[in-house]
Amino acid sequence: MLFYCTEMEQMAREIAAIDGNIELGEIQWRTFADGFPNIFVNDAEQLHGRHVAFLASFHNASVIFQQLSVIYSLPKMFVASFRLILPFFPTGTFERVDKEGEIPTAVTMARMLSSIPHSRGGPTDMIVFDIHALQERFYFGDSVTPLFASGIPLLLERLASLEDAADVVIAYPDEGACKRFHNFFAKYDEVVCTKVREGDKRIVTIKEGKPTGKHIVIVDDLVQSGGTLIECAKVLRREGASAVSAYVTHGVFPNESWRRFTDPSAGFANFWITDSCPQTVSACSGVAPFVVLKLAGSVAHALNI
């Protein structure tokens, strides 16, 4: 039985449509007069002995408390097992301390999720797509078993269907992205960029690879303001790329920064994102150059592992 937060209803229904063995559960997301959650799980007695999952979206801090309340409660309803699906681990970019006083909120989030009670089947399984740094798996305690999936296979399918598929070259905005995703693209030539920040400016150069005459697809795990991608595209076009596209698993785009890419002067032929950030998808779905790749099939597969 699959439960879900309000923002993930569309994905939950797509998952259930793919796998007929998945039944959708219902939660009443209400609030008291003071604004605090008043949540009710319908037909909770029918969960006894069943495998239960919850599809979450921690897209802003205000929704985390109410969803954690459900996540902590479902495993204690005498269920056979419990699995948490959190497509986007939102604090992933704040995973380390570079100077004293910085707070690594990814560690805090991992501790909170590591406190999920055991079900009858043991520790909670957690499915996350393209977490920012793979070493974050070690932030979680023994009460949760993370499965780190990827949206890259969806991109590979899309690239294979392009008319100029033979001319596609993969580019990375920095060496970190190259190390993270290089193994997915063994069949493709690659370009590696490097960036240096000077105040609010990003100076991007090409470290290795040749974009001349090629359709360059910039690949990264997430995008915030999009400034680095735009600067990468400028450099790649200046060096002779015939077209530039981009892919990120998580289109965070705070303050509607996705609008920067709808301007033709930004020069992106395609911008692929997944539906891991539902509010972004609802805003830019169907707006060129954005194309949304659905995670439902990948999640349905992961639920059967």
CSV table of C-alpha atoms in Angstrom, one decimal:
chain,number,residue,atom,x,y,z
A,1,MET,CA,0.0,0.0,0.0
A,2,LEU,CA,1.4,3.3,-1.1
A,3,PHE,CA,0.7,6.5,0.8
A,4,TYR,CA,1.7,10.0,-0.4
A,5,CYS,CA,1.8,13.6,0.5
A,6,THR,CA,-0.5,16.0,-1.4
A,7,GLU,CA,2.1,17.3,-3.8
A,8,MET,CA,3.1,13.7,-4.9
A,9,GLU,CA,-0.4,12.5,-5.7
A,10,GLN,CA,0.2,12.6,-9.5
A,11,MET,CA,3.3,10.5,-9.2
A,12,ALA,CA,1.6,8.1,-6.8
A,13,ARG,CA,-1.2,7.5,-9.2
A,14,GLU,CA,1.2,7.0,-12.1
A,15,ILE,CA,3.1,4.4,-10.0
A,16,ALA,CA,-0.1,2.5,-9.2
A,17,ALA,CA,-1.1,2.6,-12.9
A,18,ILE,CA,2.2,0.9,-13.8
A,19,ASP,CA,2.1,-1.8,-11.1
A,20,GLY,CA,-1.3,-3.3,-10.4
A,21,ASN,CA,-0.1,-4.8,-7.2
A,22,ILE,CA,0.2,-1.3,-5.6
A,23,GLU,CA,-2.8,0.0,-3.8
A,24,LEU,CA,-3.0,3.7,-2.9
A,25,GLY,CA,-3.8,4.6,0.7
A,26,GLU,CA,-5.5,7.7,1.8
A,27,ILE,CA,-4.4,10.3,4.4
A,28,GLN,CA,-6.5,13.3,5.5
A,29,TRP,CA,-4.1,16.3,5.7
A,30,ARG,CA,-5.9,18.6,8.0
A,31,THR,CA,-4.8,21.4,10.4
A,32,PHE,CA,-6.1,22.6,13.7
A,33,ALA,CA,-7.1,26.2,14.2
A,34,ASP,CA,-3.6,27.1,15.3
A,35,GLY,CA,-2.1,25.8,12.1
A,36,PHE,CA,-0.5,22.6,13.5
A,37,PRO,CA,-1.2,19.3,11.6
A,38,ASN,CA,-4.3,17.3,12.3
A,39,ILE,CA,-3.6,14.1,10.3
A,40,PHE,CA,-5.6,10.9,9.9
A,41,VAL,CA,-4.7,7.7,8.1
A,42,ASN,CA,-7.9,6.1,6.7
A,43,ASP,CA,-8.5,2.4,7.3
A,44,ALA,CA,-5.4,2.1,9.4
A,45,GLU,CA,-6.5,-1.3,10.7
A,46,GLN,CA,-6.2,-2.7,7.2
A,47,LEU,CA,-2.4,-2.1,7.2
A,48,HIS,CA,-1.7,-5.0,9.6
A,49,GLY,CA,0.7,-7.4,7.9
A,50,ARG,CA,1.0,-5.4,4.7
A,51,HIS,CA,4.0,-3.9,3.0
A,52,VAL,CA,3.6,-0.1,3.2
A,53,ALA,CA,5.4,2.8,1.5
A,54,PHE,CA,5.2,6.5,1.7
A,55,LEU,CA,6.0,8.9,-1.2
A,56,ALA,CA,7.4,12.2,0.3
A,57,SER,CA,8.4,15.6,-0.9
A,58,PHE,CA,10.4,17.8,1.5
A,59,HIS,CA,10.2,20.7,-0.9
A,60,ASN,CA,10.2,23.3,1.9
A,61,ALA,CA,10.8,23.3,5.6
A,62,SER,CA,7.2,23.9,6.5
A,63,VAL,CA,6.0,20.5,5.2
A,64,ILE,CA,8.7,18.4,6.8
A,65,PHE,CA,7.1,18.2,10.2
A,66,GLN,CA,3.7,17.0,9.1
A,67,GLN,CA,5.3,14.3,6.8
A,68,LEU,CA,7.7,13.1,9.4
A,69,SER,CA,4.7,12.7,11.7
A,70,VAL,CA,3.2,10.2,9.2
A,71,ILE,CA,6.6,8.6,8.4
A,72,TYR,CA,7.2,7.9,12.1
A,73,SER,CA,3.7,6.5,12.6
A,74,LEU,CA,3.2,4.1,9.7
A,75,PRO,CA,5.9,1.6,10.7
A,76,LYS,CA,4.2,1.2,14.1
A,77,MET,CA,0.8,0.2,12.6
A,78,PHE,CA,1.8,-3.5,12.7
A,79,VAL,CA,2.9,-3.4,9.1
A,80,ALA,CA,5.1,-6.1,7.5
A,81,SER,CA,7.6,-3.6,6.2
A,82,PHE,CA,8.0,0.1,5.6
A,83,ARG,CA,9.7,1.9,2.7
A,84,LEU,CA,10.2,5.7,2.3
A,85,ILE,CA,10.5,7.2,-1.1
A,86,LEU,CA,12.1,10.6,-1.0
A,87,PRO,CA,13.0,11.4,-4.6
A,88,PHE,CA,14.9,14.6,-3.7
A,89,PHE,CA,17.0,14.8,-0.5
A,90,PRO,CA,16.7,18.6,-0.2
A,91,THR,CA,19.6,19.4,2.1
A,92,GLY,CA,22.1,17.4,0.2
A,93,THR,CA,24.2,20.4,-0.9
A,94,PHE,CA,24.9,21.3,2.7
A,95,GLU,CA,26.8,18.1,3.6
A,96,ARG,CA,30.1,19.4,4.9
A,97,VAL,CA,31.7,22.1,7.0
A,98,ASP,CA,34.3,24.3,5.3
A,99,LYS,CA,34.7,26.7,8.2
A,100,GLU,CA,33.8,26.7,11.8
A,101,GLY,CA,30.2,27.8,12.4
A,102,GLU,CA,28.7,26.3,9.3
A,103,ILE,CA,25.8,23.8,10.0
A,104,PRO,CA,25.7,20.7,7.8
A,105,THR,CA,22.0,20.3,7.5
A,106,ALA,CA,22.3,17.2,5.5
A,107,VAL,CA,23.5,15.4,8.6
A,108,THR,CA,20.6,16.8,10.6
A,109,MET,CA,18.1,15.5,8.0
A,110,ALA,CA,19.9,12.1,8.0
A,111,ARG,CA,19.6,11.9,11.8
A,112,MET,CA,15.9,12.7,11.6
A,113,LEU,CA,15.3,10.0,9.0
A,114,SER,CA,17.4,7.5,11.0
A,115,SER,CA,15.0,7.8,13.8
A,116,ILE,CA,12.1,6.2,11.9
A,117,PRO,CA,10.9,3.3,14.0
A,118,HIS,CA,11.4,-0.3,12.9
A,119,SER,CA,8.4,-2.1,11.3
A,120,ARG,CA,7.8,-5.8,11.9
A,121,GLY,CA,10.2,-6.4,8.9
A,122,GLY,CA,13.1,-4.5,10.4
A,123,PRO,CA,14.7,-1.2,9.5
A,124,THR,CA,13.1,1.2,7.0
A,125,ASP,CA,14.2,1.2,3.4
A,126,MET,CA,14.6,4.6,1.8
A,127,ILE,CA,14.8,5.4,-1.9
A,128,VAL,CA,16.5,8.6,-3.0
A,129,PHE,CA,17.4,9.7,-6.5
A,130,ASP,CA,20.7,11.3,-7.3
A,131,ILE,CA,21.7,12.5,-3.9
A,132,HIS,CA,24.2,15.3,-4.1
A,133,ALA,CA,27.1,13.4,-2.6
A,134,LEU,CA,27.3,9.6,-2.4
A,135,GLN,CA,29.2,9.7,0.8
A,136,GLU,CA,26.0,10.9,2.5
A,137,ARG,CA,24.9,7.3,2.7
A,138,PHE,CA,27.2,7.1,5.7
A,139,TYR,CA,25.3,9.9,7.5
A,140,PHE,CA,22.4,7.5,8.1
A,141,GLY,CA,22.2,5.3,11.1
A,142,ASP,CA,21.4,1.6,11.2
A,143,SER,CA,17.6,2.2,11.5
A,144,VAL,CA,17.3,3.1,7.8
A,145,THR,CA,18.7,1.4,4.7
A,146,PRO,CA,19.2,3.9,1.8
A,147,LEU,CA,18.9,2.8,-1.8
A,148,PHE,CA,20.4,5.5,-4.1
A,149,ALA,CA,18.7,5.4,-7.5
A,150,SER,CA,19.3,7.6,-10.5
A,151,GLY,CA,17.3,9.4,-13.1
A,152,ILE,CA,20.1,9.1,-15.7
A,153,PRO,CA,18.7,6.0,-17.3
A,154,LEU,CA,15.6,8.1,-18.3
A,155,LEU,CA,18.0,10.6,-19.9
A,156,LEU,CA,19.8,7.9,-21.8
A,157,GLU,CA,16.5,6.7,-23.3
A,158,ARG,CA,15.8,10.2,-24.4
A,159,LEU,CA,19.2,10.8,-25.9
A,160,ALA,CA,19.0,7.7,-28.0
A,161,SER,CA,15.8,9.0,-29.6
A,162,LEU,CA,17.2,12.3,-30.8
A,163,GLU,CA,17.6,12.9,-34.5
A,164,ASP,CA,21.2,13.9,-33.9
A,165,ALA,CA,22.0,11.2,-31.4
A,166,ALA,CA,25.3,10.3,-33.1
A,167,ASP,CA,26.5,13.9,-32.5
A,168,VAL,CA,25.7,14.0,-28.8
A,169,VAL,CA,28.5,14.8,-26.4
A,170,ILE,CA,28.1,14.9,-22.6
A,171,ALA,CA,29.4,17.9,-20.7
A,172,TYR,CA,29.8,18.4,-16.9
A,173,PRO,CA,29.8,21.8,-15.3
A,174,ASP,CA,32.6,20.8,-12.9
A,175,GLU,CA,34.8,17.9,-12.0
A,176,GLY,CA,32.5,16.8,-9.2
A,177,ALA,CA,29.7,16.2,-11.7
A,178,CYS,CA,32.1,14.3,-13.9
A,179,LYS,CA,33.2,12.0,-11.1
A,180,ARG,CA,29.5,11.5,-10.1
A,181,PHE,CA,28.1,10.6,-13.5
A,182,HIS,CA,30.9,9.6,-15.8
A,183,ASN,CA,30.3,5.9,-15.5
A,184,PHE,CA,26.7,6.3,-16.9
A,185,PHE,CA,28.1,7.7,-20.2
A,186,ALA,CA,30.8,5.3,-21.3
A,187,LYS,CA,29.5,5.3,-24.9
A,188,TYR,CA,29.7,9.1,-25.2
A,189,ASP,CA,32.5,11.6,-25.7
A,190,GLU,CA,32.7,14.0,-22.9
A,191,VAL,CA,33.6,17.6,-22.1
A,192,VAL,CA,34.6,18.7,-18.6
A,193,CYS,CA,34.2,22.3,-17.6
A,194,THR,CA,35.7,24.0,-14.5
A,195,LYS,CA,34.4,27.1,-12.7
A,196,VAL,CA,35.9,29.7,-10.4
A,197,ARG,CA,33.7,32.0,-8.3
A,198,GLU,CA,34.7,35.6,-8.0
A,199,GLY,CA,32.0,37.1,-5.7
A,200,ASP,CA,28.7,36.6,-7.4
A,201,LYS,CA,30.4,35.8,-10.8
A,202,ARG,CA,31.1,32.3,-12.2
A,203,ILE,CA,34.0,32.1,-14.6
A,204,VAL,CA,33.7,28.9,-16.6
A,205,THR,CA,36.3,27.4,-18.8
A,206,ILE,CA,36.7,24.1,-20.7
A,207,LYS,CA,39.2,21.8,-19.0
A,208,GLU,CA,39.1,18.9,-21.5
A,209,GLY,CA,37.1,17.8,-24.5
A,210,LYS,CA,36.0,19.3,-27.8
A,211,PRO,CA,32.5,20.6,-28.3
A,212,THR,CA,33.0,21.8,-31.9
A,213,GLY,CA,30.1,20.8,-34.2
A,214,LYS,CA,28.4,18.6,-31.5
A,215,HIS,CA,25.1,18.7,-29.6
A,216,ILE,CA,26.4,19.2,-26.0
A,217,VAL,CA,24.2,17.9,-23.2
A,218,ILE,CA,25.2,19.4,-19.8
A,219,VAL,CA,24.5,16.9,-17.0
A,220,ASP,CA,24.3,17.6,-13.2
A,221,ASP,CA,22.3,16.4,-10.2
A,222,LEU,CA,20.4,19.6,-9.5
A,223,VAL,CA,20.0,23.2,-10.4
A,224,GLN,CA,19.2,26.2,-8.2
A,225,SER,CA,19.6,29.6,-9.9
A,226,GLY,CA,20.9,28.1,-13.1
A,227,GLY,CA,23.8,30.6,-13.4
A,228,THR,CA,26.5,28.0,-13.8
A,229,LEU,CA,24.5,26.2,-16.6
A,230,ILE,CA,24.0,29.4,-18.4
A,231,GLU,CA,27.7,30.3,-18.2
A,232,CYS,CA,28.7,26.8,-19.4
A,233,ALA,CA,26.4,27.1,-22.4
A,234,LYS,CA,28.0,30.4,-23.4
A,235,VAL,CA,31.5,28.9,-23.3
A,236,LEU,CA,30.4,25.7,-25.2
A,237,ARG,CA,28.7,27.7,-27.9
A,238,ARG,CA,31.7,30.0,-28.2
A,239,GLU,CA,33.8,26.9,-28.7
A,240,GLY,CA,31.7,25.8,-31.6
A,241,ALA,CA,28.9,23.6,-30.2
A,242,SER,CA,26.1,23.2,-32.7
A,243,ALA,CA,23.5,22.9,-29.9
A,244,VAL,CA,23.4,22.9,-26.2
A,245,SER,CA,20.9,21.1,-23.9
A,246,ALA,CA,20.9,20.3,-20.2
A,247,TYR,CA,19.7,17.6,-17.8
A,248,VAL,CA,19.3,17.8,-14.1
A,249,THR,CA,17.5,15.2,-11.9
A,250,HIS,CA,16.2,17.9,-9.5
A,251,GLY,CA,14.9,21.2,-10.9
A,252,VAL,CA,14.8,23.1,-7.6
A,253,PHE,CA,14.7,26.6,-9.2
A,254,PRO,CA,13.9,28.8,-6.2
A,255,ASN,CA,12.2,32.1,-6.9
A,256,GLU,CA,11.1,30.8,-10.4
A,257,SER,CA,14.6,30.9,-11.7
A,258,TRP,CA,13.5,28.4,-14.3
A,259,ARG,CA,12.2,31.4,-16.3
A,260,ARG,CA,15.8,32.3,-17.2
A,261,PHE,CA,15.9,29.3,-19.5
A,262,THR,CA,12.7,30.2,-21.4
A,263,ASP,CA,14.4,33.2,-22.9
A,264,PRO,CA,15.6,32.2,-26.4
A,265,SER,CA,18.8,34.1,-25.7
A,266,ALA,CA,19.7,31.4,-23.0
A,267,GLY,CA,20.2,29.1,-26.0
A,268,PHE,CA,19.1,25.7,-24.7
A,269,ALA,CA,17.6,23.3,-27.2
A,270,ASN,CA,16.2,21.1,-24.5
A,271,PHE,CA,16.2,21.2,-20.7
A,272,TRP,CA,15.3,17.8,-19.2
A,273,ILE,CA,14.2,17.5,-15.5
A,274,THR,CA,12.5,14.8,-13.6
A,275,ASP,CA,9.3,15.3,-11.5
A,276,SER,CA,11.2,14.9,-8.2
A,277,CYS,CA,10.4,18.6,-7.4
A,278,PRO,CA,6.6,18.7,-8.0
A,279,GLN,CA,6.1,22.4,-7.6
A,280,THR,CA,8.7,23.2,-10.3
A,281,VAL,CA,7.1,20.7,-12.6
A,282,SER,CA,3.6,22.2,-12.1
A,283,ALA,CA,5.0,25.6,-13.0
A,284,CYS,CA,7.2,24.8,-16.1
A,285,SER,CA,5.6,21.6,-17.5
A,286,GLY,CA,4.9,22.2,-21.2
A,287,VAL,CA,7.0,25.3,-21.3
A,288,ALA,CA,9.9,25.2,-23.8
A,289,PRO,CA,12.7,24.2,-23.5
A,290,PHE,CA,11.6,22.1,-20.5
A,291,VAL,CA,10.8,18.4,-20.8
A,292,VAL,CA,9.7,16.4,-17.8
A,293,LEU,CA,11.0,12.8,-17.4
A,294,LYS,CA,8.7,10.8,-15.2
A,295,LEU,CA,10.2,8.8,-12.2
A,296,ALA,CA,7.1,6.6,-11.7
A,297,GLY,CA,8.5,3.6,-13.6
A,298,SER,CA,11.8,3.8,-11.7
A,299,VAL,CA,10.0,4.1,-8.3
A,300,ALA,CA,7.7,1.2,-9.2
A,301,HIS,CA,10.7,-0.9,-10.0
A,302,ALA,CA,12.5,0.0,-6.8
A,303,LEU,CA,9.4,-0.9,-4.8
A,304,ASN,CA,9.7,-4.4,-6.1
A,305,ILE,CA,13.4,-4.9,-5.1
